Short mmCIF file of C-alpha atoms in Angstrom, two decimals:
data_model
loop_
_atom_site.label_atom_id
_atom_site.label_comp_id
_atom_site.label_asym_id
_atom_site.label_seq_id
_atom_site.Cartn_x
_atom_site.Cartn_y
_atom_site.Cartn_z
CA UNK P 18 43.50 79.59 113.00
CA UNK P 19 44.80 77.10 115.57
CA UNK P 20 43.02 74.07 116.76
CA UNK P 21 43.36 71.16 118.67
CA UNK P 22 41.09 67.59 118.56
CA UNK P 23 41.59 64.93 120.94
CA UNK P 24 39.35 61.80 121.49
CA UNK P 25 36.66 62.41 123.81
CA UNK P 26 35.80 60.71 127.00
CA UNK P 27 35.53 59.20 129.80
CA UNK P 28 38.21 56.43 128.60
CA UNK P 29 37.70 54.09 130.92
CA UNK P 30 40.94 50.93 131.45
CA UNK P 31 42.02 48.69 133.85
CA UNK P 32 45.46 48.49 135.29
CA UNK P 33 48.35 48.44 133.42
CA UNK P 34 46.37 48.42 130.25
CA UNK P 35 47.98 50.13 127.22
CA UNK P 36 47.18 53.92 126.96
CA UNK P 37 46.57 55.67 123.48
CA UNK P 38 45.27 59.18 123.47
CA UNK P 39 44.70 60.66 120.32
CA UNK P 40 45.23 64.28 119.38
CA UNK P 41 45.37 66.03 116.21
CA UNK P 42 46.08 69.62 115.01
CA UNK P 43 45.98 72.43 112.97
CA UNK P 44 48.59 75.27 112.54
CA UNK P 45 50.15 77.48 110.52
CA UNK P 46 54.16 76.88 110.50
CA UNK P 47 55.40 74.58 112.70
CA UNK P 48 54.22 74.85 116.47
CA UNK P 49 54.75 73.19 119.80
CA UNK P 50 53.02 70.72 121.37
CA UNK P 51 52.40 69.44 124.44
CA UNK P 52 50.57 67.39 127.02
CA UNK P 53 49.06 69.17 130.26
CA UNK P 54 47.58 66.73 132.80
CA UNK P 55 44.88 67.70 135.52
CA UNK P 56 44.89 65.70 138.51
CA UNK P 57 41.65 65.53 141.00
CA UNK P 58 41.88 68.67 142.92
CA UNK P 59 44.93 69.97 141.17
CA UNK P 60 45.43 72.62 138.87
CA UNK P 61 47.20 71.86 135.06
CA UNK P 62 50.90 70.72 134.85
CA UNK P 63 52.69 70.00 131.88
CA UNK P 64 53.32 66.24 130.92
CA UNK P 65 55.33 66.78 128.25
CA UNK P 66 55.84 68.92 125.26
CA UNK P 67 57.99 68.19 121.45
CA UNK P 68 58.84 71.57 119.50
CA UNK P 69 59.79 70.07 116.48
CA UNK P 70 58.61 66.96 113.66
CA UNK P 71 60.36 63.96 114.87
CA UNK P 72 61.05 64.55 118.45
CA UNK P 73 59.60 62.47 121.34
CA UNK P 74 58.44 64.10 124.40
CA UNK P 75 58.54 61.66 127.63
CA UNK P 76 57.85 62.06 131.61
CA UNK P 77 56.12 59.76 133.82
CA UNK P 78 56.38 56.86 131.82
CA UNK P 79 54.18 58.70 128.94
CA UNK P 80 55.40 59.37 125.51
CA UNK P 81 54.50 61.35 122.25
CA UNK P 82 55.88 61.84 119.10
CA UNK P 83 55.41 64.95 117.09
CA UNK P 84 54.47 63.90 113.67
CA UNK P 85 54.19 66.41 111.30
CA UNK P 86 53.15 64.40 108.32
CA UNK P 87 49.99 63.32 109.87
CA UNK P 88 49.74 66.32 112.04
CA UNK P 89 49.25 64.41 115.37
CA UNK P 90 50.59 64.30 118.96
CA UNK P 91 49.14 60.79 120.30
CA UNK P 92 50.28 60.53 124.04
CA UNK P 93 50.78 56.43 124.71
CA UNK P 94 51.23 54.38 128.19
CA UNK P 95 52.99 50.98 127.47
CA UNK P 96 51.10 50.52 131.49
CA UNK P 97 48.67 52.53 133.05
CA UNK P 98 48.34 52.77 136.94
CA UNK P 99 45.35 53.53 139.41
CA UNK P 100 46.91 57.15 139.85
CA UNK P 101 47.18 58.20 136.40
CA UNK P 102 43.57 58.51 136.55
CA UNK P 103 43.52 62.89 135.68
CA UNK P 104 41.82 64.81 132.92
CA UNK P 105 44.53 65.17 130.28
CA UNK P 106 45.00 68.07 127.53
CA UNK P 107 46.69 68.12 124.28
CA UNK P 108 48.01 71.95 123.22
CA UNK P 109 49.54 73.83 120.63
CA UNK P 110 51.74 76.70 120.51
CA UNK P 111 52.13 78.01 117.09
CA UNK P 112 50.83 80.37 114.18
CA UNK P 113 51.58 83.68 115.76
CA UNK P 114 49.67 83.29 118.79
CA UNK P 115 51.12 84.24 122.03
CA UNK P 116 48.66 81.58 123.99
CA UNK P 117 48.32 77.77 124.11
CA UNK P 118 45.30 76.18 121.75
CA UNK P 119 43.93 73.06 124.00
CA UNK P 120 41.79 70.47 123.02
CA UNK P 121 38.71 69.78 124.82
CA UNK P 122 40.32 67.33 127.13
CA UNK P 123 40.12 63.61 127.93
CA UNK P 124 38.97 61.89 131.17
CA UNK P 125 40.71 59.22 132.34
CA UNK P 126 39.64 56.05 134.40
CA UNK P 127 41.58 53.61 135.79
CA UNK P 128 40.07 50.76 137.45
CA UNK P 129 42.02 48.53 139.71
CA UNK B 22 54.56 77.50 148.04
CA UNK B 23 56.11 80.00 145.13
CA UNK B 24 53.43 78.94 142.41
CA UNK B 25 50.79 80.77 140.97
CA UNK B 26 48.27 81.89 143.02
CA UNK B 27 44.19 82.90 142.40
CA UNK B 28 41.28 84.47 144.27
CA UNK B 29 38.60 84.16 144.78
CA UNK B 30 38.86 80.38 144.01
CA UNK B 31 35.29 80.87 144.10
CA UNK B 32 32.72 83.66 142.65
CA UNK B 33 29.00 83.82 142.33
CA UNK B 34 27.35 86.92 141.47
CA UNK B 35 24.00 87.91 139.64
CA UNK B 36 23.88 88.93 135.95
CA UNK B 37 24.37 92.55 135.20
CA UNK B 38 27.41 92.76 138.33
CA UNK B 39 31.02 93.51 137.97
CA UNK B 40 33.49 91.20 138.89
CA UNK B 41 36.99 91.17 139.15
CA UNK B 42 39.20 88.21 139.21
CA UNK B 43 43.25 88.58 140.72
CA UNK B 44 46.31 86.32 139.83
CA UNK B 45 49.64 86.51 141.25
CA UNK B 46 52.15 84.97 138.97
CA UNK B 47 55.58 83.54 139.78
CA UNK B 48 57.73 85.48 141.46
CA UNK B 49 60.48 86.48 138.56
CA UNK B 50 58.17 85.22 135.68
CA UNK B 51 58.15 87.76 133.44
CA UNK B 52 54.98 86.30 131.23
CA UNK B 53 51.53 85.82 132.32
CA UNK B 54 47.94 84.52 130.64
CA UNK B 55 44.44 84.60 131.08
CA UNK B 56 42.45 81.63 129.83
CA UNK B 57 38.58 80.87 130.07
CA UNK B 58 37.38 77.44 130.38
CA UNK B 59 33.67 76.77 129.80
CA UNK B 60 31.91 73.41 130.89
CA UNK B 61 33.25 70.50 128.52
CA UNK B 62 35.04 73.03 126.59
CA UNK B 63 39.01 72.90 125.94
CA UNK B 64 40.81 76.10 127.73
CA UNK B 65 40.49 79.24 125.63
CA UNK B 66 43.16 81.82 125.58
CA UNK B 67 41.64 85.50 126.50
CA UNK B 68 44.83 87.93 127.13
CA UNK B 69 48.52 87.59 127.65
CA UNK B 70 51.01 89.72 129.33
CA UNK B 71 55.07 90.12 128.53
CA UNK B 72 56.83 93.02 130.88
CA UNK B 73 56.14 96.43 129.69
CA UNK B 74 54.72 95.48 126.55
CA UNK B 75 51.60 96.18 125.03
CA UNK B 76 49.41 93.03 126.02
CA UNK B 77 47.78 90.98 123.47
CA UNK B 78 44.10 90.86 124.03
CA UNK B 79 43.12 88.93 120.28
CA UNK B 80 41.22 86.27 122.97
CA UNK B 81 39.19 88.63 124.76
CA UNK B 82 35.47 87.84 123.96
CA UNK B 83 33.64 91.34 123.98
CA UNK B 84 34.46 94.33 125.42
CA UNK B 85 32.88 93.76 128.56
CA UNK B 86 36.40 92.00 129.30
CA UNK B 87 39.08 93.60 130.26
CA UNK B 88 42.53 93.15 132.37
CA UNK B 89 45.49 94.62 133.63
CA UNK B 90 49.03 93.84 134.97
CA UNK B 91 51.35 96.37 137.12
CA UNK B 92 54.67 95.32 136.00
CA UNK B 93 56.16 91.92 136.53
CA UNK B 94 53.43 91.47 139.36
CA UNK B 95 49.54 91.16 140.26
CA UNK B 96 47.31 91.12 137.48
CA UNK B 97 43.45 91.54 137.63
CA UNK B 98 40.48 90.42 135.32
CA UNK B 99 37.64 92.47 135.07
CA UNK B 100 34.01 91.03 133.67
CA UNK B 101 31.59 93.85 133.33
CA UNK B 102 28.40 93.36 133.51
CA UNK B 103 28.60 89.95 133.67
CA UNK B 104 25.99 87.20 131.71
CA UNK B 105 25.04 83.95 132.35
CA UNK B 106 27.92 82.78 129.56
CA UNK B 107 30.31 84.18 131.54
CA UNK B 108 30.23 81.29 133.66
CA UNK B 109 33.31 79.33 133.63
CA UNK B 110 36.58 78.33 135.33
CA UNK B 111 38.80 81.43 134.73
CA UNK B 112 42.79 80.16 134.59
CA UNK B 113 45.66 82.30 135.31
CA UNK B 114 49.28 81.16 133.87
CA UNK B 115 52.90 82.69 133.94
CA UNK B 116 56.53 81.48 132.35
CA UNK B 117 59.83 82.59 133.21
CA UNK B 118 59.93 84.77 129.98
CA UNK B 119 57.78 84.96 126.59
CA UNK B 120 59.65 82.04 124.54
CA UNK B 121 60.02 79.60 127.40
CA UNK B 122 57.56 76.21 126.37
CA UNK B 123 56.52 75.79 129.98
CA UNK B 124 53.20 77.99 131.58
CA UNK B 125 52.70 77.31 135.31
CA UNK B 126 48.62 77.27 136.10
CA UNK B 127 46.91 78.42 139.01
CA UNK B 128 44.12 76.69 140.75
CA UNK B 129 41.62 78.70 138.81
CA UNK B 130 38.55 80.91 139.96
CA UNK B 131 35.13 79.13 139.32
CA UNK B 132 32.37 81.98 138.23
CA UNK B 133 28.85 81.52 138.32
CA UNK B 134 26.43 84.17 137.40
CA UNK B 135 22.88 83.50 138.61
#
């Protein structure tokens, strides 16, 4: 089946640090990915998303790159700001299913 | 606003109750989802919805779960005789139609069974 594993929390930086995330998958055939972002008192909103090897999802000044060969989906920050500080989600779409596979989710923290 | 929209956004009941949980998609949004998140646990997918068609309930944990849509509208999650592992943040989702990438989330309903 479908699964998603993303480096756990709380990652804690200061501002405009550089942001990795890491998230890898596994899927039959080639699925989707994407980043969903959770924001203090907010409810999940997509961040961005790639649906095939190669491409490079990018919003907010975030980026990922679906790489097929080492099956991962690392979102990256080149600067991270006070208010990026959310619980963020990698997910798959793929392998038949009809719903989204999420990781566990990562805390961020970022100190001014 | 025209997103999606949950209630109760909180529940507490005692083990052995019925509960039911509502979501109203996206007005239009012909695709909606149920998904189950547990403390410190990723979101896990429990039953989708596409128009008329037969829903796919692969995610539904026992048969004590169960859920229904009326058309393109309202749909309702029912938890029988609920347990204490029931507890979670249950997440309601819709998209315009089945292949489109993007699933708009409601604020959730928190459920705690005593």
């Amino acid at each position: 089946g479908n699964s998603v594993t993303q480096m756990e929390g709380p990652v804690t930086l200061s501002e405009e640090a550089f942001l990795t995330i890491n998230c890898t998958y596994t899927a039959t055939g080639y699925p989707s990915l994407f980043w969903y972002v959770q924001y203090p008192g907010e409810g999940l909103q997509l961040l961005l998303k790639a649906t095939k090897a190669d491409d490079k999802g990018s919003n907010k000044g975030f980026e990922a790159t679906y790489r097929k060969e080492t099956t991962s989906f690392h979102l990256e920050k080149g600067s991270v700001q006070v208010s990026d500080s959310a619980v963020y989600f990698c997910a798959l779409r793929g392998g038949g299913a009809d719903g989204l596979t999420f990781g566990k989710g990562t805390h961020l923290i970022i100190q001014p | 606003g025209a997103g999606v929209s949950q209630s109760p956004s909180n529940k507490v009941t005692e083990k052995g109750k019925d509960v039911e949980l509502r979501c109203d998609p996206i007005s239009g949004h012909t695709a909606l989802y149920w998904y189950r998140q547990r403390l410190g646990q990723g979101l896990e997918f429990l039953i989708y919805f596409q128009g008329n068609s037969a829903p796919d309930k692969s995610g539904l944990p026992s048969d004590r779960f169960s859920a229904e849509r009326t058309g393109e509208s309202v749909s309702t999650l029912t938890i029988q005789r609920t347990q204490q592992e029931d507890s979670a943040v249950y997440l309601c989702a819709s998209s315009l139609r089945a292949s489109a990438y993007e699933q708009y989330f409601g604020p959730g309903t928190r459920l705690t069974v005593t």
